[in-house]
Coordinates of N, CA and C in Angstrom, one line a residue:
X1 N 96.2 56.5 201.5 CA 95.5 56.0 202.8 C 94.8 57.1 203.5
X2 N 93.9 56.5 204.2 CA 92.9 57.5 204.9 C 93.0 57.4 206.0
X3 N 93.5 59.0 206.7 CA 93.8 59.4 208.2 C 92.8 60.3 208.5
X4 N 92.2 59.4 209.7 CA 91.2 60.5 210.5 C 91.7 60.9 211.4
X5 N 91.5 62.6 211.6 CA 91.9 63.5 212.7 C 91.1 63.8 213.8
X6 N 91.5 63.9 214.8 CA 89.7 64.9 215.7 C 91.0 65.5 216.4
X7 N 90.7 66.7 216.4 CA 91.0 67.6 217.1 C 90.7 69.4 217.2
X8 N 90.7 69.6 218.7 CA 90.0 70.5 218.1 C 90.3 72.0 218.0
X9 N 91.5 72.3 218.2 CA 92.8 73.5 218.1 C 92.8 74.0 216.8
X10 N 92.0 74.9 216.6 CA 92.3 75.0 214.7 C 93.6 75.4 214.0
X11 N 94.6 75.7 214.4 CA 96.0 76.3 214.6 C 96.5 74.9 213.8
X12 N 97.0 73.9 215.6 CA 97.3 72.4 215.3 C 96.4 71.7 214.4
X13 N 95.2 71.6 214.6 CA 94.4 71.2 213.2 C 95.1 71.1 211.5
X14 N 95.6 72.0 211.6 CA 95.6 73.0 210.3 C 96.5 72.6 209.8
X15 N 97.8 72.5 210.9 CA 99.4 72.0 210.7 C 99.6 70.5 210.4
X16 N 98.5 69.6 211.3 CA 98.6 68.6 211.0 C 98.2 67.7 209.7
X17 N 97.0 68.3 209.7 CA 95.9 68.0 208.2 C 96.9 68.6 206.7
X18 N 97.7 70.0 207.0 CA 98.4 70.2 206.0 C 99.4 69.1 205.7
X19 N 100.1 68.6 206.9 CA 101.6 68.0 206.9 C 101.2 66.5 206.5
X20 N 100.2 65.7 206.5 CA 99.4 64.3 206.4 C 99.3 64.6 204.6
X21 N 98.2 65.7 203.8 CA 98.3 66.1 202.9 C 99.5 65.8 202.1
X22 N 100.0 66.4 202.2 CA 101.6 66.8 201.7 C 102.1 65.6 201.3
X23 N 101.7 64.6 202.2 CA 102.4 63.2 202.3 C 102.0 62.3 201.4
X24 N 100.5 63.0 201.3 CA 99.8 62.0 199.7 C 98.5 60.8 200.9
X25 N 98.4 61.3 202.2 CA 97.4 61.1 203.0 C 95.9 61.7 202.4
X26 N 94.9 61.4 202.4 CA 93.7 61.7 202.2 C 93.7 62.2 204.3
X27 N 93.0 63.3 204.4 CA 92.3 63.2 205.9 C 91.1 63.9 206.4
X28 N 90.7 63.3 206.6 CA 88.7 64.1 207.4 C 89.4 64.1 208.8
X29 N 89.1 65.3 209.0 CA 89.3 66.1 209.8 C 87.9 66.5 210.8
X30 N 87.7 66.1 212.3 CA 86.3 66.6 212.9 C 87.6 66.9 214.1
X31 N 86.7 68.3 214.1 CA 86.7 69.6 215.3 C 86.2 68.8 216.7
X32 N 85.1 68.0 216.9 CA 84.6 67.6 218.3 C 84.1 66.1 218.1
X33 N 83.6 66.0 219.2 CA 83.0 64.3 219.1 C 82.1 64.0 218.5
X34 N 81.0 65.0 218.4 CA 79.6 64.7 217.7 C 79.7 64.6 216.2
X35 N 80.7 65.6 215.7 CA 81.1 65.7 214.3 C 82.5 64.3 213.8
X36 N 82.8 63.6 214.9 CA 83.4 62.5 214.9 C 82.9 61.3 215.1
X37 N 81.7 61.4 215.6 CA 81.3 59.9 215.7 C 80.2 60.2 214.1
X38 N 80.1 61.5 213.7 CA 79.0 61.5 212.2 C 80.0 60.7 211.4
X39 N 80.8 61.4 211.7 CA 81.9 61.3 210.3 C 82.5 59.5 210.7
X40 N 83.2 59.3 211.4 CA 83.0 57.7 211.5 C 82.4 56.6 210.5
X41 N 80.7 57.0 210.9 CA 80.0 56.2 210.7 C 80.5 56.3 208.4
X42 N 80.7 57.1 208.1 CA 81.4 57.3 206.7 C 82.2 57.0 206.0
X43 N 83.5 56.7 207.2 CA 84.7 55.9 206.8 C 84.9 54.7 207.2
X44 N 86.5 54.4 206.5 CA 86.4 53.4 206.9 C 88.6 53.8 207.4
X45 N 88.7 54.7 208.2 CA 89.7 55.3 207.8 C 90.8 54.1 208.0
X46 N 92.7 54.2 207.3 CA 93.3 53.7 207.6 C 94.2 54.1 209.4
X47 N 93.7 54.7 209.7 CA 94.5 55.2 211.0 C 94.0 56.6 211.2
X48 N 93.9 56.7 212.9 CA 93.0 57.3 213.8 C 94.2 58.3 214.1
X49 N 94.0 59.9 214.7 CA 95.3 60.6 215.4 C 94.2 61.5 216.2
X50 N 94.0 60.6 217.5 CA 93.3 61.4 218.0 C 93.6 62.4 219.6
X51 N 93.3 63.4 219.6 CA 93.3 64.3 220.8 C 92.5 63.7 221.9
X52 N 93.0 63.8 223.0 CA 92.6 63.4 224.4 C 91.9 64.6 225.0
X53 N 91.8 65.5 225.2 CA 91.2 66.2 225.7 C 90.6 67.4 224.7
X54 N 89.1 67.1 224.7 CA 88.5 68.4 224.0 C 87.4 69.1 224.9
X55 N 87.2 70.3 224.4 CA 86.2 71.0 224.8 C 84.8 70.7 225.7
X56 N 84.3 69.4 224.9 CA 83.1 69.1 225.6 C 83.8 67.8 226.4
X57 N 84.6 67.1 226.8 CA 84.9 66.4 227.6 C 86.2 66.2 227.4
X58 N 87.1 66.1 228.7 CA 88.5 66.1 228.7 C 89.2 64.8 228.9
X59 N 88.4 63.7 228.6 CA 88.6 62.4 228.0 C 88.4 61.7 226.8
X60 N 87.2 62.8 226.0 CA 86.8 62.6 224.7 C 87.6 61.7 223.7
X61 N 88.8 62.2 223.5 CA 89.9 61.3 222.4 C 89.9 59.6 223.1
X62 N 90.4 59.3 224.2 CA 89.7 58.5 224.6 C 88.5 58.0 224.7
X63 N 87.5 58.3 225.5 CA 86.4 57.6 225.1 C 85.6 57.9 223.6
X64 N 86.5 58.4 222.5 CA 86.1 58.2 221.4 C 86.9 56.7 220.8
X65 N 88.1 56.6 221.2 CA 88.4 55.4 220.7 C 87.8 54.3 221.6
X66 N 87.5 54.2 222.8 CA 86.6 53.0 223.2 C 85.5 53.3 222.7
X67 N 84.6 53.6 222.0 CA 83.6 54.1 221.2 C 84.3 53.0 219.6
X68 N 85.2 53.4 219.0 CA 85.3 52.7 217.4 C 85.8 51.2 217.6
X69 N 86.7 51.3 219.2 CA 86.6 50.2 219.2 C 86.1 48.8 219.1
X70 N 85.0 49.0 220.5 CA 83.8 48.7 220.3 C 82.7 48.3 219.3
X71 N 83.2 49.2 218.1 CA 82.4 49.3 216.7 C 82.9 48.2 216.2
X72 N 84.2 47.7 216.1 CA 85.0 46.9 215.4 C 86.1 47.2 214.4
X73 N 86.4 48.7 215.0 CA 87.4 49.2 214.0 C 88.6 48.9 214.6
X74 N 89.9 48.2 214.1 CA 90.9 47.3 214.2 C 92.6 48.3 213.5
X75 N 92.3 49.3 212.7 CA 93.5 50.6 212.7 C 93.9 50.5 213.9
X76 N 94.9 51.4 213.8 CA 96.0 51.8 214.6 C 95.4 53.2 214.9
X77 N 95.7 53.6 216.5 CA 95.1 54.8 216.9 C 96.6 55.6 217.3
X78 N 96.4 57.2 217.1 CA 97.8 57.6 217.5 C 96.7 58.9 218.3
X79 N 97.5 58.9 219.9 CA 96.7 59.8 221.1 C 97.5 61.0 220.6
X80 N 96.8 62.1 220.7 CA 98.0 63.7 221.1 C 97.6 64.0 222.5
X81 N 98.1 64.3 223.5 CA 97.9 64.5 224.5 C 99.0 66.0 224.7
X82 N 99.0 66.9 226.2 CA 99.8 67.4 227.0 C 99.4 66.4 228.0
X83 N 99.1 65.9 228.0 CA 98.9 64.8 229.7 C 99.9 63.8 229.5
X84 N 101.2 64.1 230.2 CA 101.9 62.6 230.2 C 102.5 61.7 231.0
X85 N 101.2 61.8 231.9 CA 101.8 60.8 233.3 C 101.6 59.4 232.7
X86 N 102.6 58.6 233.5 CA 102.4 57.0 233.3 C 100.4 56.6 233.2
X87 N 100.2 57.3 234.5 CA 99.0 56.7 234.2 C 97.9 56.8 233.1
X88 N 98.3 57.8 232.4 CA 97.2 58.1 231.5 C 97.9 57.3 230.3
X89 N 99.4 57.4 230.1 CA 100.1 56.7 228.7 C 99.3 55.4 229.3
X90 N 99.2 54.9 230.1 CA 99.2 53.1 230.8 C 97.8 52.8 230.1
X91 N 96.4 53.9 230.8 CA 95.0 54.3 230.0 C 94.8 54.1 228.9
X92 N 95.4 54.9 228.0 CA 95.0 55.4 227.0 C 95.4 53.9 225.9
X93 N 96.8 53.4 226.6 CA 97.2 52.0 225.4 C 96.5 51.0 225.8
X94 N 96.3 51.0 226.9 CA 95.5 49.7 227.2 C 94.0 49.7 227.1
X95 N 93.5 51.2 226.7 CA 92.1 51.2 226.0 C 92.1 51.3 224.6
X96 N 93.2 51.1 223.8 CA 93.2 50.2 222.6 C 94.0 51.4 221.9
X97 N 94.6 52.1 222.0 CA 95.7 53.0 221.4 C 97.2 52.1 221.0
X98 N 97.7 52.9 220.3 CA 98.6 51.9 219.8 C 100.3 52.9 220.0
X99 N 99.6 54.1 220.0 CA 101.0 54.9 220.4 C 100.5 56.0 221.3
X100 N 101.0 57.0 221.5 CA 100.7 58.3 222.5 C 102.0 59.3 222.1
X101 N 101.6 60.4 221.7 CA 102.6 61.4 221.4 C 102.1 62.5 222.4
X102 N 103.2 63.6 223.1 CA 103.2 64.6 223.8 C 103.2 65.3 223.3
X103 N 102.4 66.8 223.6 CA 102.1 67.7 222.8 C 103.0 68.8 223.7
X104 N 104.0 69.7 223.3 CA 104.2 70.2 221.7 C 104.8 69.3 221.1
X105 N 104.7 68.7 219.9 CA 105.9 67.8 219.2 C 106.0 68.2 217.8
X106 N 106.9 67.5 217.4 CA 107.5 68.3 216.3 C 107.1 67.8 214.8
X107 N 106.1 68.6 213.7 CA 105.4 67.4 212.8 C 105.9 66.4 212.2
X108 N 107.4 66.2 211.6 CA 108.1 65.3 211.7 C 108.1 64.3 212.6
X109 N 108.0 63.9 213.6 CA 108.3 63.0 214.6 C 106.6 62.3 214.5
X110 N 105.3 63.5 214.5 CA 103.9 63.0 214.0 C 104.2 62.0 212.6
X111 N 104.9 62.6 211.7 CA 104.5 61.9 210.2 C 105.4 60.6 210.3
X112 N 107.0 60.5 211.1 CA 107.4 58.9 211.4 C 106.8 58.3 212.2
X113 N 105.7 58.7 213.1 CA 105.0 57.5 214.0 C 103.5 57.5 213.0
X114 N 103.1 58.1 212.4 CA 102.4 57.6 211.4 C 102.5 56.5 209.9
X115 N 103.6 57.0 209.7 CA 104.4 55.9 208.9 C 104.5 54.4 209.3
X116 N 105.5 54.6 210.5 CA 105.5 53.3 211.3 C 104.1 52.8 211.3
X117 N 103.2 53.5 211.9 CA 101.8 52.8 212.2 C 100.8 52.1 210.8
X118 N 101.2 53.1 210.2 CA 100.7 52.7 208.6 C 101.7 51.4 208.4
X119 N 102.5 51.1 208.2 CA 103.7 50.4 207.6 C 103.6 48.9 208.4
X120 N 102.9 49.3 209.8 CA 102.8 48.0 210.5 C 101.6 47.3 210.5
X121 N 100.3 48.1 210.0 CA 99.2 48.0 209.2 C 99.4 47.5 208.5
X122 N 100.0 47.6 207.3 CA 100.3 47.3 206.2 C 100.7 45.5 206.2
X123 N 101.6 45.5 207.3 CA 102.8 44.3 206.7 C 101.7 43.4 207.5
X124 N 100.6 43.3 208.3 CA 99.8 43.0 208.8 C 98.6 42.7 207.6
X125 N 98.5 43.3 207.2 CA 97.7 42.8 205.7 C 98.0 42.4 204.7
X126 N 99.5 42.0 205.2 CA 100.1 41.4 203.7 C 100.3 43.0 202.8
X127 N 101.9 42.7 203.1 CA 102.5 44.5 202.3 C 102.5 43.8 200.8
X128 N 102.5 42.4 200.7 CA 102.5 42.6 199.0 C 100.9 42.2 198.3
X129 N 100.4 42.5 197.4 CA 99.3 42.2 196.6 C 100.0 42.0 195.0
X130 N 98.8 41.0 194.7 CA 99.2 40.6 193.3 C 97.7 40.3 192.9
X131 N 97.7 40.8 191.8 CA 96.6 41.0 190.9 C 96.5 40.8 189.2
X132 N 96.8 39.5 189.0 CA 97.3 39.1 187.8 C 99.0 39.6 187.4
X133 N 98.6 40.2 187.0 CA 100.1 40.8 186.2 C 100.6 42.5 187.5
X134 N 99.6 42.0 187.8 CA 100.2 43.8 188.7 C 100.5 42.9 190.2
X135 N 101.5 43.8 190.7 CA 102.4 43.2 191.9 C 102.3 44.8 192.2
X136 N 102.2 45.2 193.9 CA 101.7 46.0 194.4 C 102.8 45.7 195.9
X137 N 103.7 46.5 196.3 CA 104.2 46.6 197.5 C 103.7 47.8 198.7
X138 N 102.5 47.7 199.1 CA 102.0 48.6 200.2 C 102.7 49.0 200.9
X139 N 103.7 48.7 201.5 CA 104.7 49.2 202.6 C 105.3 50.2 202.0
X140 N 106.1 49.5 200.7 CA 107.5 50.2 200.0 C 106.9 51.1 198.8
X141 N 105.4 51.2 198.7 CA 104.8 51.4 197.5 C 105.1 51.8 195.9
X142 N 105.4 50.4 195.9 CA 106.1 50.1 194.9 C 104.9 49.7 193.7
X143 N 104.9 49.3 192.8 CA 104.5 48.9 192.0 C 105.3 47.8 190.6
X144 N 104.5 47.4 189.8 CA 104.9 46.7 188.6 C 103.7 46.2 188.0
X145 N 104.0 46.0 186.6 CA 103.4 45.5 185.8 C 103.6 44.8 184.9
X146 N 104.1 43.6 184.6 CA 104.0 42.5 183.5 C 105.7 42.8 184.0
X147 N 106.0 42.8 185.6 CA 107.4 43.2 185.7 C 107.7 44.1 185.5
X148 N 107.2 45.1 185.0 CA 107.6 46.5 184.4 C 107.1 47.1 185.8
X149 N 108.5 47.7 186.3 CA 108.4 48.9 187.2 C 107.4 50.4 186.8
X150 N 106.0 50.7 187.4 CA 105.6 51.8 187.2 C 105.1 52.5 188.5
X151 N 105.9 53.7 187.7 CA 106.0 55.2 188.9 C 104.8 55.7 189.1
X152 N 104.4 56.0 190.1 CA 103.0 56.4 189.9 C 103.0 57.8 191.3
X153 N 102.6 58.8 190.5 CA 102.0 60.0 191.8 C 101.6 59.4 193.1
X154 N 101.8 59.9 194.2 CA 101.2 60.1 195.9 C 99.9 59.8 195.2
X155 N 99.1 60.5 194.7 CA 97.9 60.2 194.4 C 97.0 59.2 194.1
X156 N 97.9 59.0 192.6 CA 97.4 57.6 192.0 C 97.5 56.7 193.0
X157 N 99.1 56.4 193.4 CA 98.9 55.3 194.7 C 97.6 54.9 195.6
X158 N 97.7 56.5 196.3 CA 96.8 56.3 197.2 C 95.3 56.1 196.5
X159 N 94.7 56.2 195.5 CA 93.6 55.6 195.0 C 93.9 53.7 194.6
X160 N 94.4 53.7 193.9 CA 94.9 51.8 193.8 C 94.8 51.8 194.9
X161 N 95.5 52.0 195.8 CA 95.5 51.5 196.9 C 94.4 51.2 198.1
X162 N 92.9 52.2 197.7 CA 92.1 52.1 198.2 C 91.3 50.7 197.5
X163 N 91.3 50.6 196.6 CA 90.8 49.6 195.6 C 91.8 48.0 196.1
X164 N 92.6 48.2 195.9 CA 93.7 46.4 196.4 C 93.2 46.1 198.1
X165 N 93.4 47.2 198.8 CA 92.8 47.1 200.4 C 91.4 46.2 200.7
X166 N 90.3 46.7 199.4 CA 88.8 46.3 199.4 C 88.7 45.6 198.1
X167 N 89.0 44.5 197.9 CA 89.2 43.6 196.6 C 87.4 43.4 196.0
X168 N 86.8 43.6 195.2 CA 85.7 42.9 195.0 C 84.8 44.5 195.2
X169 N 85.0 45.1 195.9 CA 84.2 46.1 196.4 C 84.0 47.3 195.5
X170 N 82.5 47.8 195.3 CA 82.0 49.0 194.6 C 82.5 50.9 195.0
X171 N 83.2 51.7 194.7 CA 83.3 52.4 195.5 C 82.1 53.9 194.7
X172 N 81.8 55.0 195.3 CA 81.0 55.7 194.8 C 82.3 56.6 194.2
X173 N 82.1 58.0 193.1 CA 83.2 58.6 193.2 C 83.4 59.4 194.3
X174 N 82.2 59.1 195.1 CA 82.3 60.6 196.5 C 83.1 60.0 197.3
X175 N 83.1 58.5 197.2 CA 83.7 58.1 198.6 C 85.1 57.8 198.0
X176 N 85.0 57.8 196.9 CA 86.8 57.9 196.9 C 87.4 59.4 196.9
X177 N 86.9 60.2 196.5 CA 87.1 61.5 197.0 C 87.5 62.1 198.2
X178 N 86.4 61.5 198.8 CA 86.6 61.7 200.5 C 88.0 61.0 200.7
X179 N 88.3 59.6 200.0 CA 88.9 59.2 200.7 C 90.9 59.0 200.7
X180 N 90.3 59.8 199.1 CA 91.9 60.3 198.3 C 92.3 61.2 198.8
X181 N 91.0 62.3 198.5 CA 91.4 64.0 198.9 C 91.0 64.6 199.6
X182 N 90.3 64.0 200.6 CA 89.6 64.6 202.1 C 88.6 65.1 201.7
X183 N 87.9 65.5 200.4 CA 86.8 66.3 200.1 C 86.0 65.6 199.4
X184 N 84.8 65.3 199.6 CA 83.8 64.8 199.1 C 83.3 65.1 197.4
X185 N 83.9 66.5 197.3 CA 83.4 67.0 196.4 C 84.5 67.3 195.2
X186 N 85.5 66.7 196.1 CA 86.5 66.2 194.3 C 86.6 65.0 193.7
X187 N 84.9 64.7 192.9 CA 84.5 63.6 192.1 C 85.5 64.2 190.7
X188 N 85.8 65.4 190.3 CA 86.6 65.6 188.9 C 88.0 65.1 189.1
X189 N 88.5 65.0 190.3 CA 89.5 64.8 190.3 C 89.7 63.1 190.4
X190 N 88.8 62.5 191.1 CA 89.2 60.9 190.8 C 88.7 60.6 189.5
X191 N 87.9 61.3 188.2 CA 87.6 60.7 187.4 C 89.5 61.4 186.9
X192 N 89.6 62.1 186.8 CA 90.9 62.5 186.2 C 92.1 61.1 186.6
X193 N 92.4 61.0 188.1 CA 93.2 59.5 188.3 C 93.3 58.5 188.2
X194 N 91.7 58.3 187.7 CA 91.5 57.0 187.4 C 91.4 56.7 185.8
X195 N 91.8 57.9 185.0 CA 91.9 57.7 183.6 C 93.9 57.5 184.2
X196 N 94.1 58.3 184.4 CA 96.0 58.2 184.5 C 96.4 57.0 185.2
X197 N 95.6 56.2 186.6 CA 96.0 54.5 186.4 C 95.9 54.0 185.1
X198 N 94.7 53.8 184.2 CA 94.1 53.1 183.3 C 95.4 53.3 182.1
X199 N 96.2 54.5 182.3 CA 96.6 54.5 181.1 C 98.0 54.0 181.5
X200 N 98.2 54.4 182.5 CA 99.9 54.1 183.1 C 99.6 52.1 183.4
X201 N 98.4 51.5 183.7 CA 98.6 50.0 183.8 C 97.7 49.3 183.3
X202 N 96.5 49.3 183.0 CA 95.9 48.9 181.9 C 94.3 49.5 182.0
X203 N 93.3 49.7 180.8 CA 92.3 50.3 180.6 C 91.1 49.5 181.5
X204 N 91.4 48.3 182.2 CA 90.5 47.3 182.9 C 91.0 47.5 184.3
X205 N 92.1 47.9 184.6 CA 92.6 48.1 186.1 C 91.5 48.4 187.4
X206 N 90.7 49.4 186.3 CA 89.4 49.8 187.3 C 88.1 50.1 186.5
X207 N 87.4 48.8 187.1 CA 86.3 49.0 185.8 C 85.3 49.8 186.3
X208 N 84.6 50.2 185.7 CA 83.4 51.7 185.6 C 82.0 50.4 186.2
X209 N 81.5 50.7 187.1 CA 80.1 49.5 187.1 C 79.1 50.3 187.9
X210 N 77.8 49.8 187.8 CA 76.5 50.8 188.3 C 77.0 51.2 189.9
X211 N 76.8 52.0 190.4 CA 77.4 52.5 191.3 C 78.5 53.0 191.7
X212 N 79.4 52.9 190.6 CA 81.0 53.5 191.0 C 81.8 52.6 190.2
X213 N 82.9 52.4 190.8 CA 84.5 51.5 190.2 C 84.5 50.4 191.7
X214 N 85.0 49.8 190.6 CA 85.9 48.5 190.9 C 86.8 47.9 190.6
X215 N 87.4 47.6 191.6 CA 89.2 46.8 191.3 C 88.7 45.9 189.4
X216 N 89.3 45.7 188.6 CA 88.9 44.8 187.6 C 90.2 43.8 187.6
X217 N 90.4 43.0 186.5 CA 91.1 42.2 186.1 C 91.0 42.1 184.6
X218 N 92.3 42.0 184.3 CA 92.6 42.2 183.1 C 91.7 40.6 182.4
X219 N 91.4 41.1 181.3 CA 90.8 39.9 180.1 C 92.3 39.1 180.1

């Protein structure tokens, strides 16, 4: 899944974007607003973690999410704030935030309210998918195939999983790049994952078509 950051502490940045990583999160990461409303318009991320106060305006995180809101983006937003009067927690949820965490906190306590928020996304789109012979548990990310339980890397996951999310849809290899490994420019590495789905669940799982991959279906 794909977690957008904005924040703009490069220290916290650093800690966060590593600790999301780690977890088998894909995350684009923007320093300020301008480089967040570019990057926006690019994704389509699974969940927002944004900072409340930045440099060019000390409501920014906020009026960045009344900004995607607006757009029609429907994720789950998680605030970082040091501001934690009632009034601002009251603000910030009722302008379409879904949780609010106080800063200093501990990355752990970030990656279970990320979880949670993913997991309630999830069960919200229907945690199970079925795709002929492949059964897919989003929440518990589980897998099978023809009933056969298959184990698959943080990785692999998180690519199927970008493919079951968008059924029918063409992806480029940039944008799954971006959207596996935060970097645009690890096209070798999704052609590498998407030979190791093919082979761990079938050689049609993700068909090759003008413009990128797509979800397939087995003959």
């Amino acid at each position: 899944m794909q977690v957008f950051l904005l924040e703009d502490e490069p220290r916290l940045g650093r800690a966060v974007e590593g600790a999301l990583k780690a977890q088998g999160y894909g995350v684009r990461w923007a320093k300020g607003l301008e480089e967040a409303r570019d990057a926006f318009l690019e994704l389509e991320p699974d969940l927002m973690v944004l900072d409340v106060r930045l440099p060019e305006d000390p409501d920014g995180g906020f009026r960045f999410a009344q900004e995607v809101r607006q757009a029609g983006y429907k994720g789950p937003i998680l605030f970082l704030t040091a501001r934690d009067t009632l009034e601002d927690r009251v603000f910030g949820l009722d302008l379409g935030g879904d949780d609010y965490l106080v800063k200093p906190f501990h990355l752990e306590e970030l990656l279970a309210r990320v979880r949670a928020l993913l997991r309630r996304g999830a069960e919200a789109k229907a945690s199970r998918v079925r795709l002929g012979p492949l059964e897919v548990d989003l929440a518990g990310r589980a897998v099978r195939h023809r009933g056969r339980r298959v184990d698959l890397s943080l990785k692999e996951f998180a690519l199927l999983e970008v493919f079951l999310l968008h059924p029918g849809r063409v992806f480029s290899p940039e944008e799954l790049a971006e959207k596996v490994f935060g970097d645009v420019e690890k096209v070798g590495a999704v052609k590498v994952y998407i030979h190791y789905l093919r082979q761990k669940l079938h050689p049609q799982v993700i068909r090759t078509v003008p413009g990128g991959y797509r979800l397939g279906h087995e003959p």
